[in-house]
PDB file of C-alpha atoms in Angstrom:
ATOM      1  CA  UNK A   1      45.452-133.716 144.555  1.00  0.00           C
ATOM      2  CA  UNK A   2      48.273-131.701 142.328  1.00  0.00           C
ATOM      3  CA  UNK A   3      47.208-128.554 140.530  1.00  0.00           C
ATOM      4  CA  UNK A   4      46.976-129.373 136.717  1.00  0.00           C
ATOM      5  CA  UNK A   5      48.355-126.603 134.203  1.00  0.00           C
ATOM      6  CA  UNK A   6      46.062-125.618 131.766  1.00  0.00           C
ATOM      7  CA  UNK A   7      46.716-126.819 128.084  1.00  0.00           C
ATOM      8  CA  UNK A   8      48.310-123.878 126.390  1.00  0.00           C
ATOM      9  CA  UNK A   9      46.259-122.136 124.061  1.00  0.00           C
ATOM     10  CA  UNK A  10      47.049-122.489 120.233  1.00  0.00           C
ATOM     11  CA  UNK A  11      47.336-119.208 118.227  1.00  0.00           C
ATOM     12  CA  UNK A  12      45.250-119.379 115.272  1.00  0.00           C
ATOM     13  CA  UNK A  13      46.912-120.127 112.078  1.00  0.00           C
ATOM     14  CA  UNK A  14      47.350-117.155 109.811  1.00  0.00           C
ATOM     15  CA  UNK A  15      44.881-116.899 106.950  1.00  0.00           C
ATOM     16  CA  UNK A  16      46.714-116.859 103.667  1.00  0.00           C
ATOM     17  CA  UNK A  17      45.260-114.598 101.132  1.00  0.00           C
ATOM     18  CA  UNK A  18      43.562-116.528  99.127  1.00  0.00           C
ATOM     19  CA  UNK A  19      44.905-116.822  95.362  1.00  0.00           C
ATOM     20  CA  UNK A  20      43.404-114.996  92.462  1.00  0.00           C
ATOM     21  CA  UNK A  21      42.762-116.777  89.794  1.00  0.00           C
ATOM     22  CA  UNK A  22      43.966-115.793  86.434  1.00  0.00           C
ATOM     23  CA  UNK A  23      41.490-113.735  84.288  1.00  0.00           C
ATOM     24  CA  UNK A  24      40.930-116.463  81.359  1.00  0.00           C
ATOM     25  CA  UNK A  25      42.536-115.930  78.190  1.00  0.00           C
ATOM     26  CA  UNK A  26      40.465-114.246  75.551  1.00  0.00           C
ATOM     27  CA  UNK A  27      40.356-116.044  72.551  1.00  0.00           C
ATOM     28  CA  UNK A  28      40.950-114.129  69.270  1.00  0.00           C
ATOM     29  CA  UNK A  29      37.831-113.027  67.278  1.00  0.00           C
ATOM     30  CA  UNK A  30      37.209-114.321  63.972  1.00  0.00           C
ATOM     31  CA  UNK A  31      37.851-110.863  62.793  1.00  0.00           C
ATOM     32  CA  UNK A  32      41.428-110.672  64.341  1.00  0.00           C
ATOM     33  CA  UNK A  33      42.169-114.143  62.949  1.00  0.00           C
ATOM     34  CA  UNK A  34      41.120-113.556  59.354  1.00  0.00           C
ATOM     35  CA  UNK A  35      43.213-110.078  59.283  1.00  0.00           C
ATOM     36  CA  UNK A  36      46.156-111.705  60.904  1.00  0.00           C
ATOM     37  CA  UNK A  37      45.932-114.443  57.671  1.00  0.00           C
ATOM     38  CA  UNK A  38      45.568-111.603  55.151  1.00  0.00           C
ATOM     39  CA  UNK A  39      48.789-110.247  56.590  1.00  0.00           C
ATOM     40  CA  UNK A  40      50.654-113.579  56.666  1.00  0.00           C
ATOM     41  CA  UNK A  41      49.391-114.168  52.692  1.00  0.00           C
ATOM     42  CA  UNK A  42      49.964-110.688  51.764  1.00  0.00           C
ATOM     43  CA  UNK A  43      53.922-111.165  53.186  1.00  0.00           C
ATOM     44  CA  UNK A  44      54.310-114.265  51.234  1.00  0.00           C
ATOM     45  CA  UNK A  45      52.654-112.720  48.450  1.00  0.00           C
ATOM     46  CA  UNK A  46      55.183-109.698  48.691  1.00  0.00           C
ATOM     47  CA  UNK A  47      58.136-112.039  49.014  1.00  0.00           C
ATOM     48  CA  UNK A  48      56.930-114.505  46.118  1.00  0.00           C
ATOM     49  CA  UNK A  49      56.776-110.839  43.725  1.00  0.00           C
ATOM     50  CA  UNK A  50      60.263-109.885  44.725  1.00  0.00           C
ATOM     51  CA  UNK A  51      61.225-112.988  43.931  1.00  0.00           C
ATOM     52  CA  UNK A  52      60.031-113.091  40.837  1.00  0.00           C
ATOM     53  CA  UNK A  53      60.932-109.749  39.901  1.00  0.00           C
ATOM     54  CA  UNK A  54      64.763-110.358  40.685  1.00  0.00           C
ATOM     55  CA  UNK A  55      64.694-113.536  38.891  1.00  0.00           C
ATOM     56  CA  UNK A  56      63.264-111.879  35.654  1.00  0.00           C
ATOM     57  CA  UNK A  57      65.766-108.813  36.276  1.00  0.00           C
ATOM     58  CA  UNK A  58      68.582-111.293  36.374  1.00  0.00           C
ATOM     59  CA  UNK A  59      67.651-113.202  33.253  1.00  0.00           C
ATOM     60  CA  UNK A  60      67.228-109.673  31.357  1.00  0.00           C
ATOM     61  CA  UNK A  61      70.658-108.977  32.219  1.00  0.00           C
ATOM     62  CA  UNK A  62      71.898-112.023  31.076  1.00  0.00           C
ATOM     63  CA  UNK A  63      69.764-112.177  27.974  1.00  0.00           C
ATOM     64  CA  UNK A  64      69.912-108.765  27.084  1.00  0.00           C
ATOM     65  CA  UNK A  65      68.868-108.929  23.477  1.00  0.00           C
ATOM     66  CA  UNK A  66      65.059-109.636  24.684  1.00  0.00           C
ATOM     67  CA  UNK A  67      65.254-106.015  25.927  1.00  0.00           C
ATOM     68  CA  UNK A  68      66.051-105.085  22.332  1.00  0.00           C
ATOM     69  CA  UNK A  69      63.105-107.219  21.106  1.00  0.00           C
ATOM     70  CA  UNK A  70      60.744-106.092  23.665  1.00  0.00           C
ATOM     71  CA  UNK A  71      61.504-102.063  22.687  1.00  0.00           C
ATOM     72  CA  UNK A  72      60.899-102.731  19.011  1.00  0.00           C
ATOM     73  CA  UNK A  73      57.969-104.510  19.373  1.00  0.00           C
ATOM     74  CA  UNK A  74      56.711-101.932  21.727  1.00  0.00           C
ATOM     75  CA  UNK A  75      57.655 -99.068  19.104  1.00  0.00           C
ATOM     76  CA  UNK A  76      55.994-101.065  16.526  1.00  0.00           C
ATOM     77  CA  UNK A  77      52.848-101.269  18.531  1.00  0.00           C
ATOM     78  CA  UNK A  78      52.603 -97.431  19.438  1.00  0.00           C
ATOM     79  CA  UNK A  79      53.093 -96.686  15.694  1.00  0.00           C
ATOM     80  CA  UNK A  80      50.299 -98.986  14.950  1.00  0.00           C
ATOM     81  CA  UNK A  81      48.027 -97.632  17.582  1.00  0.00           C
ATOM     82  CA  UNK A  82      48.739 -93.753  17.098  1.00  0.00           C
ATOM     83  CA  UNK A  83      47.945 -94.640  13.331  1.00  0.00           C
ATOM     84  CA  UNK A  84      44.611 -95.982  14.015  1.00  0.00           C
ATOM     85  CA  UNK A  85      44.020 -93.750  16.679  1.00  0.00           C
ATOM     86  CA  UNK A  86      44.455 -90.540  14.186  1.00  0.00           C
ATOM     87  CA  UNK A  87      42.381 -92.348  11.439  1.00  0.00           C
ATOM     88  CA  UNK A  88      39.452 -92.892  13.953  1.00  0.00           C
ATOM     89  CA  UNK A  89      39.570 -89.388  14.587  1.00  0.00           C
ATOM     90  CA  UNK A  90      39.262 -88.377  11.176  1.00  0.00           C
ATOM     91  CA  UNK A  91      36.626 -91.047  10.534  1.00  0.00           C
ATOM     92  CA  UNK A  92      34.772 -89.429  13.779  1.00  0.00           C
ATOM     93  CA  UNK A  93      35.238 -85.511  12.223  1.00  0.00           C
ATOM     94  CA  UNK A  94      33.784 -86.929   8.617  1.00  0.00           C
ATOM     95  CA  UNK A  95      30.723 -88.013  10.568  1.00  0.00           C
ATOM     96  CA  UNK A  96      30.247 -85.375  12.796  1.00  0.00           C
ATOM     97  CA  UNK A  97      30.433 -83.065   9.470  1.00  0.00           C
ATOM     98  CA  UNK A  98      27.747 -84.934   7.485  1.00  0.00           C
ATOM     99  CA  UNK A  99      25.587 -85.288  10.729  1.00  0.00           C
ATOM    100  CA  UNK A 100      21.963 -84.168   9.832  1.00  0.00           C
ATOM    101  CA  UNK A 101      18.802 -84.754  11.864  1.00  0.00           C
ATOM    102  CA  UNK A 102      15.116 -84.689  10.606  1.00  0.00           C
ATOM    103  CA  UNK A 103      12.420 -83.392  13.172  1.00  0.00           C
ATOM    104  CA  UNK A 104      11.018 -86.895  12.711  1.00  0.00           C
ATOM    105  CA  UNK A 105      14.047 -88.586  14.358  1.00  0.00           C
ATOM    106  CA  UNK A 106      14.292 -85.887  16.949  1.00  0.00           C
ATOM    107  CA  UNK A 107      10.559 -86.644  18.114  1.00  0.00           C
ATOM    108  CA  UNK A 108      11.151 -90.029  18.281  1.00  0.00           C
ATOM    109  CA  UNK A 109      14.299 -89.402  20.561  1.00  0.00           C
ATOM    110  CA  UNK A 110      14.247 -90.211  24.393  1.00  0.00           C
ATOM    111  CA  UNK A 111      14.689 -87.047  26.034  1.00  0.00           C
ATOM    112  CA  UNK A 112      18.439 -88.051  27.259  1.00  0.00           C
ATOM    113  CA  UNK A 113      19.303 -89.188  23.637  1.00  0.00           C
ATOM    114  CA  UNK A 114      17.991 -85.686  22.682  1.00  0.00           C
ATOM    115  CA  UNK A 115      20.612 -84.212  24.702  1.00  0.00           C
ATOM    116  CA  UNK A 116      23.326 -86.129  23.369  1.00  0.00           C
ATOM    117  CA  UNK A 117      21.956 -85.198  20.257  1.00  0.00           C
ATOM    118  CA  UNK A 118      22.303 -81.546  20.549  1.00  0.00           C
ATOM    119  CA  UNK A 119      25.733 -82.176  21.801  1.00  0.00           C
ATOM    120  CA  UNK A 120      26.587 -83.987  18.547  1.00  0.00           C
ATOM    121  CA  UNK A 121      25.221 -81.194  16.427  1.00  0.00           C
ATOM    122  CA  UNK A 122      27.312 -78.683  18.474  1.00  0.00           C
ATOM    123  CA  UNK A 123      30.527 -80.897  17.810  1.00  0.00           C
ATOM    124  CA  UNK A 124      29.637 -80.713  14.346  1.00  0.00           C
ATOM    125  CA  UNK A 125      29.696 -77.100  14.077  1.00  0.00           C
ATOM    126  CA  UNK A 126      33.071 -77.074  15.443  1.00  0.00           C
ATOM    127  CA  UNK A 127      32.639 -76.779  19.579  1.00  0.00           C
ATOM    128  CA  UNK A 128      35.509 -79.278  20.230  1.00  0.00           C
ATOM    129  CA  UNK A 129      34.675 -79.443  23.667  1.00  0.00           C
ATOM    130  CA  UNK A 130      30.782 -80.149  23.635  1.00  0.00           C
ATOM    131  CA  UNK A 131      29.440 -82.482  26.217  1.00  0.00           C
ATOM    132  CA  UNK A 132      26.372 -83.859  27.901  1.00  0.00           C
ATOM    133  CA  UNK A 133      25.974 -83.238  31.388  1.00  0.00           C
ATOM    134  CA  UNK A 134      22.189 -83.308  31.920  1.00  0.00           C
ATOM    135  CA  UNK A 135      21.028 -85.611  34.755  1.00  0.00           C
ATOM    136  CA  UNK A 136      20.600 -85.670  38.622  1.00  0.00           C
ATOM    137  CA  UNK A 137      22.200 -82.623  40.091  1.00  0.00           C
ATOM    138  CA  UNK A 138      22.747 -80.823  36.358  1.00  0.00           C
ATOM    139  CA  UNK A 139      21.617 -77.302  37.813  1.00  0.00           C
ATOM    140  CA  UNK A 140      19.350 -76.895  34.635  1.00  0.00           C
ATOM    141  CA  UNK A 141      22.177 -77.504  32.020  1.00  0.00           C
ATOM    142  CA  UNK A 142      22.057 -80.563  29.895  1.00  0.00           C
ATOM    143  CA  UNK A 143      24.860 -79.531  27.508  1.00  0.00           C
ATOM    144  CA  UNK A 144      28.182 -77.353  27.716  1.00  0.00           C
ATOM    145  CA  UNK A 145      30.307 -76.174  24.748  1.00  0.00           C
ATOM    146  CA  UNK A 146      32.673 -73.470  23.481  1.00  0.00           C
ATOM    147  CA  UNK A 147      32.037 -72.449  20.136  1.00  0.00           C
ATOM    148  CA  UNK A 148      35.053 -71.624  17.621  1.00  0.00           C
ATOM    149  CA  UNK A 149      35.011 -67.742  18.792  1.00  0.00           C
ATOM    150  CA  UNK A 150      35.647 -68.874  22.281  1.00  0.00           C
ATOM    151  CA  UNK A 151      32.092 -68.348  23.569  1.00  0.00           C
ATOM    152  CA  UNK A 152      30.925 -70.666  26.542  1.00  0.00           C
ATOM    153  CA  UNK A 153      27.456 -71.963  26.061  1.00  0.00           C
ATOM    154  CA  UNK A 154      24.993 -73.582  28.373  1.00  0.00           C
ATOM    155  CA  UNK A 155      22.527 -75.229  26.960  1.00  0.00           C
ATOM    156  CA  UNK A 156      18.955 -76.533  28.641  1.00  0.00           C
ATOM    157  CA  UNK A 157      17.186 -79.232  26.338  1.00  0.00           C
ATOM    158  CA  UNK A 158      13.427 -79.848  26.428  1.00  0.00           C
ATOM    159  CA  UNK A 159      12.400 -82.756  24.610  1.00  0.00           C
ATOM    160  CA  UNK A 160       8.692 -82.946  23.887  1.00  0.00           C
ATOM    161  CA  UNK A 161       7.333 -86.712  22.650  1.00  0.00           C
ATOM    162  CA  UNK A 162       4.509 -84.987  20.428  1.00  0.00           C
ATOM    163  CA  UNK A 163       6.618 -82.340  19.084  1.00  0.00           C
ATOM    164  CA  UNK A 164       4.692 -78.742  18.894  1.00  0.00           C
ATOM    165  CA  UNK A 165       1.576 -80.841  20.169  1.00  0.00           C
ATOM    166  CA  UNK A 166       2.835 -81.465  23.297  1.00  0.00           C
ATOM    167  CA  UNK A 167       3.001 -79.163  26.309  1.00  0.00           C
ATOM    168  CA  UNK A 168       4.765 -75.965  25.754  1.00  0.00           C
ATOM    169  CA  UNK A 169       7.868 -74.994  27.634  1.00  0.00           C
ATOM    170  CA  UNK A 170       7.131 -72.280  29.997  1.00  0.00           C
ATOM    171  CA  UNK A 171       9.007 -69.640  31.869  1.00  0.00           C
ATOM    172  CA  UNK A 172       9.911 -71.611  35.096  1.00  0.00           C
ATOM    173  CA  UNK A 173      12.434 -73.696  32.612  1.00  0.00           C
ATOM    174  CA  UNK A 174      13.889 -70.528  31.769  1.00  0.00           C
ATOM    175  CA  UNK A 175      14.116 -68.825  35.186  1.00  0.00           C
ATOM    176  CA  UNK A 176      16.000 -72.192  36.435  1.00  0.00           C
ATOM    177  CA  UNK A 177      18.941 -72.058  33.901  1.00  0.00           C
ATOM    178  CA  UNK A 178      18.981 -68.721  34.153  1.00  0.00           C
ATOM    179  CA  UNK A 179      19.653 -68.645  37.953  1.00  0.00           C
ATOM    180  CA  UNK A 180      22.382 -71.049  37.339  1.00  0.00           C
ATOM    181  CA  UNK A 181      24.056 -70.882  33.810  1.00  0.00           C
ATOM    182  CA  UNK A 182      26.210 -67.657  34.586  1.00  0.00           C
ATOM    183  CA  UNK A 183      26.916 -68.226  37.888  1.00  0.00           C
ATOM    184  CA  UNK A 184      28.197 -71.941  37.852  1.00  0.00           C
ATOM    185  CA  UNK A 185      29.198 -72.094  34.452  1.00  0.00           C
ATOM    186  CA  UNK A 186      30.232 -68.777  33.333  1.00  0.00           C
ATOM    187  CA  UNK A 187      27.944 -68.868  30.115  1.00  0.00           C
ATOM    188  CA  UNK A 188      28.131 -66.543  27.645  1.00  0.00           C
ATOM    189  CA  UNK A 189      25.210 -67.749  25.756  1.00  0.00           C
ATOM    190  CA  UNK A 190      22.133 -69.477  27.689  1.00  0.00           C
ATOM    191  CA  UNK A 191      19.994 -71.087  25.274  1.00  0.00           C
ATOM    192  CA  UNK A 192      16.777 -73.516  25.948  1.00  0.00           C
ATOM    193  CA  UNK A 193      16.251 -75.610  22.807  1.00  0.00           C
ATOM    194  CA  UNK A 194      12.930 -77.533  22.237  1.00  0.00           C
ATOM    195  CA  UNK A 195      11.733 -79.604  19.613  1.00  0.00           C
ATOM    196  CA  UNK A 196       8.262 -78.482  20.513  1.00  0.00           C
ATOM    197  CA  UNK A 197       7.263 -74.814  21.397  1.00  0.00           C
ATOM    198  CA  UNK A 198       7.614 -71.798  23.892  1.00  0.00           C
ATOM    199  CA  UNK A 199       4.381 -70.282  25.714  1.00  0.00           C
ATOM    200  CA  UNK A 200       4.042 -66.372  24.397  1.00  0.00           C
ATOM    201  CA  UNK A 201       5.376 -65.266  27.812  1.00  0.00           C
ATOM    202  CA  UNK A 202       8.981 -66.698  26.958  1.00  0.00           C
ATOM    203  CA  UNK A 203      10.009 -64.673  24.260  1.00  0.00           C
ATOM    204  CA  UNK A 204       9.883 -61.347  26.060  1.00  0.00           C
ATOM    205  CA  UNK A 205      11.220 -62.910  28.949  1.00  0.00           C
ATOM    206  CA  UNK A 206      14.155 -64.307  27.491  1.00  0.00           C
ATOM    207  CA  UNK A 207      14.942 -60.871  26.205  1.00  0.00           C
ATOM    208  CA  UNK A 208      15.047 -59.394  29.835  1.00  0.00           C
ATOM    209  CA  UNK A 209      17.121 -62.196  31.166  1.00  0.00           C
ATOM    210  CA  UNK A 210      19.560 -61.848  27.700  1.00  0.00           C
ATOM    211  CA  UNK A 211      18.486 -65.444  26.742  1.00  0.00           C
ATOM    212  CA  UNK A 212      18.018 -67.178  23.675  1.00  0.00           C
ATOM    213  CA  UNK A 213      15.467 -69.681  22.548  1.00  0.00           C
ATOM    214  CA  UNK A 214      15.529 -72.696  19.560  1.00  0.00           C
ATOM    215  CA  UNK A 215      12.133 -73.288  18.952  1.00  0.00           C
ATOM    216  CA  UNK A 216      10.905 -76.481  16.522  1.00  0.00           C
ATOM    217  CA  UNK A 217      11.378 -74.348  13.351  1.00  0.00           C
ATOM    218  CA  UNK A 218      15.025 -73.151  14.428  1.00  0.00           C
ATOM    219  CA  UNK A 219      16.109 -76.278  15.504  1.00  0.00           C
ATOM    220  CA  UNK A 220      14.847 -78.009  12.147  1.00  0.00           C
ATOM    221  CA  UNK A 221      17.163 -75.724  10.270  1.00  0.00           C
ATOM    222  CA  UNK A 222      20.056 -76.192  12.359  1.00  0.00           C
ATOM    223  CA  UNK A 223      19.762 -80.076  12.561  1.00  0.00           C
ATOM    224  CA  UNK A 224      19.158 -80.286   8.766  1.00  0.00           C
ATOM    225  CA  UNK A 225      22.948 -78.601   8.161  1.00  0.00           C
ATOM    226  CA  UNK A 226      22.262 -75.344   6.964  1.00  0.00           C
ATOM    227  CA  UNK A 227      24.121 -73.278   9.453  1.00  0.00           C
ATOM    228  CA  UNK A 228      25.470 -73.525  12.861  1.00  0.00           C
ATOM    229  CA  UNK A 229      23.349 -72.324  15.502  1.00  0.00           C
ATOM    230  CA  UNK A 230      25.173 -68.876  16.379  1.00  0.00           C
ATOM    231  CA  UNK A 231      24.199 -67.847  13.006  1.00  0.00           C
ATOM    232  CA  UNK A 232      20.478 -68.290  13.548  1.00  0.00           C
ATOM    233  CA  UNK A 233      19.889 -66.785  16.809  1.00  0.00           C
ATOM    234  CA  UNK A 234      19.582 -63.025  17.176  1.00  0.00           C
ATOM    235  CA  UNK A 235      21.828 -60.536  19.116  1.00  0.00           C
ATOM    236  CA  UNK A 236      24.669 -63.045  20.047  1.00  0.00           C
ATOM    237  CA  UNK A 237      27.231 -61.524  22.120  1.00  0.00           C
ATOM    238  CA  UNK A 238      30.616 -60.746  20.837  1.00  0.00           C
ATOM    239  CA  UNK A 239      33.697 -63.226  20.766  1.00  0.00           C
ATOM    240  CA  UNK A 240      35.693 -63.480  23.828  1.00  0.00           C
ATOM    241  CA  UNK A 241      39.217 -61.432  23.579  1.00  0.00           C
ATOM    242  CA  UNK A 242      42.104 -63.587  22.143  1.00  0.00           C
ATOM    243  CA  UNK A 243      39.848 -65.371  20.018  1.00  0.00           C
TER     244      UNK A 243
END
């Protein structure tokens, strides 16, 4: 019996490397889509705006007389506005000079309105830059002003709804404003004014700290328009040099 040759061995087929599937495309987020839309709209708006400006400029170059008319109208409008502004300023000065307050009016005010009343009285007496700054973070100052002699005033206002029948203003209020008035605001005059009264310890402390106090009686004289406040307070500092 003839010898049979064994069948040839088949070589194993080479394994092909598995194909890596492409990562899925990430969809744009809504925020990115909204941003792209905004940029597109902005681009359209910019182009439209430039086109409008170019059209207006081209029209004005042809119709130059319109520039003359617009210039004349602007001049007339500016003159009218300036006249009304000066007239309003004059009326404001008249009202300020005629400003008077009675104690009953001051007692009826809210504490914030009392600060504005003190500011208006300083304006009346020639402190053109008087302003109310009381509120959160005021560091004890409610009104700032510069008098006609160049002195910087820092005023703390203590309003009492019941007037002199209310609680008295004490030394902590003086110490609070004294600790910031000169360091933060460069005060020449530090004043605490109230429509009420001060405790007996306030006067000697104010003298030691070189502060001034205006109680109900002083306030009444000042608010009635008799004299400016610096003529009612003793031992005022001298005017600043150059004034």
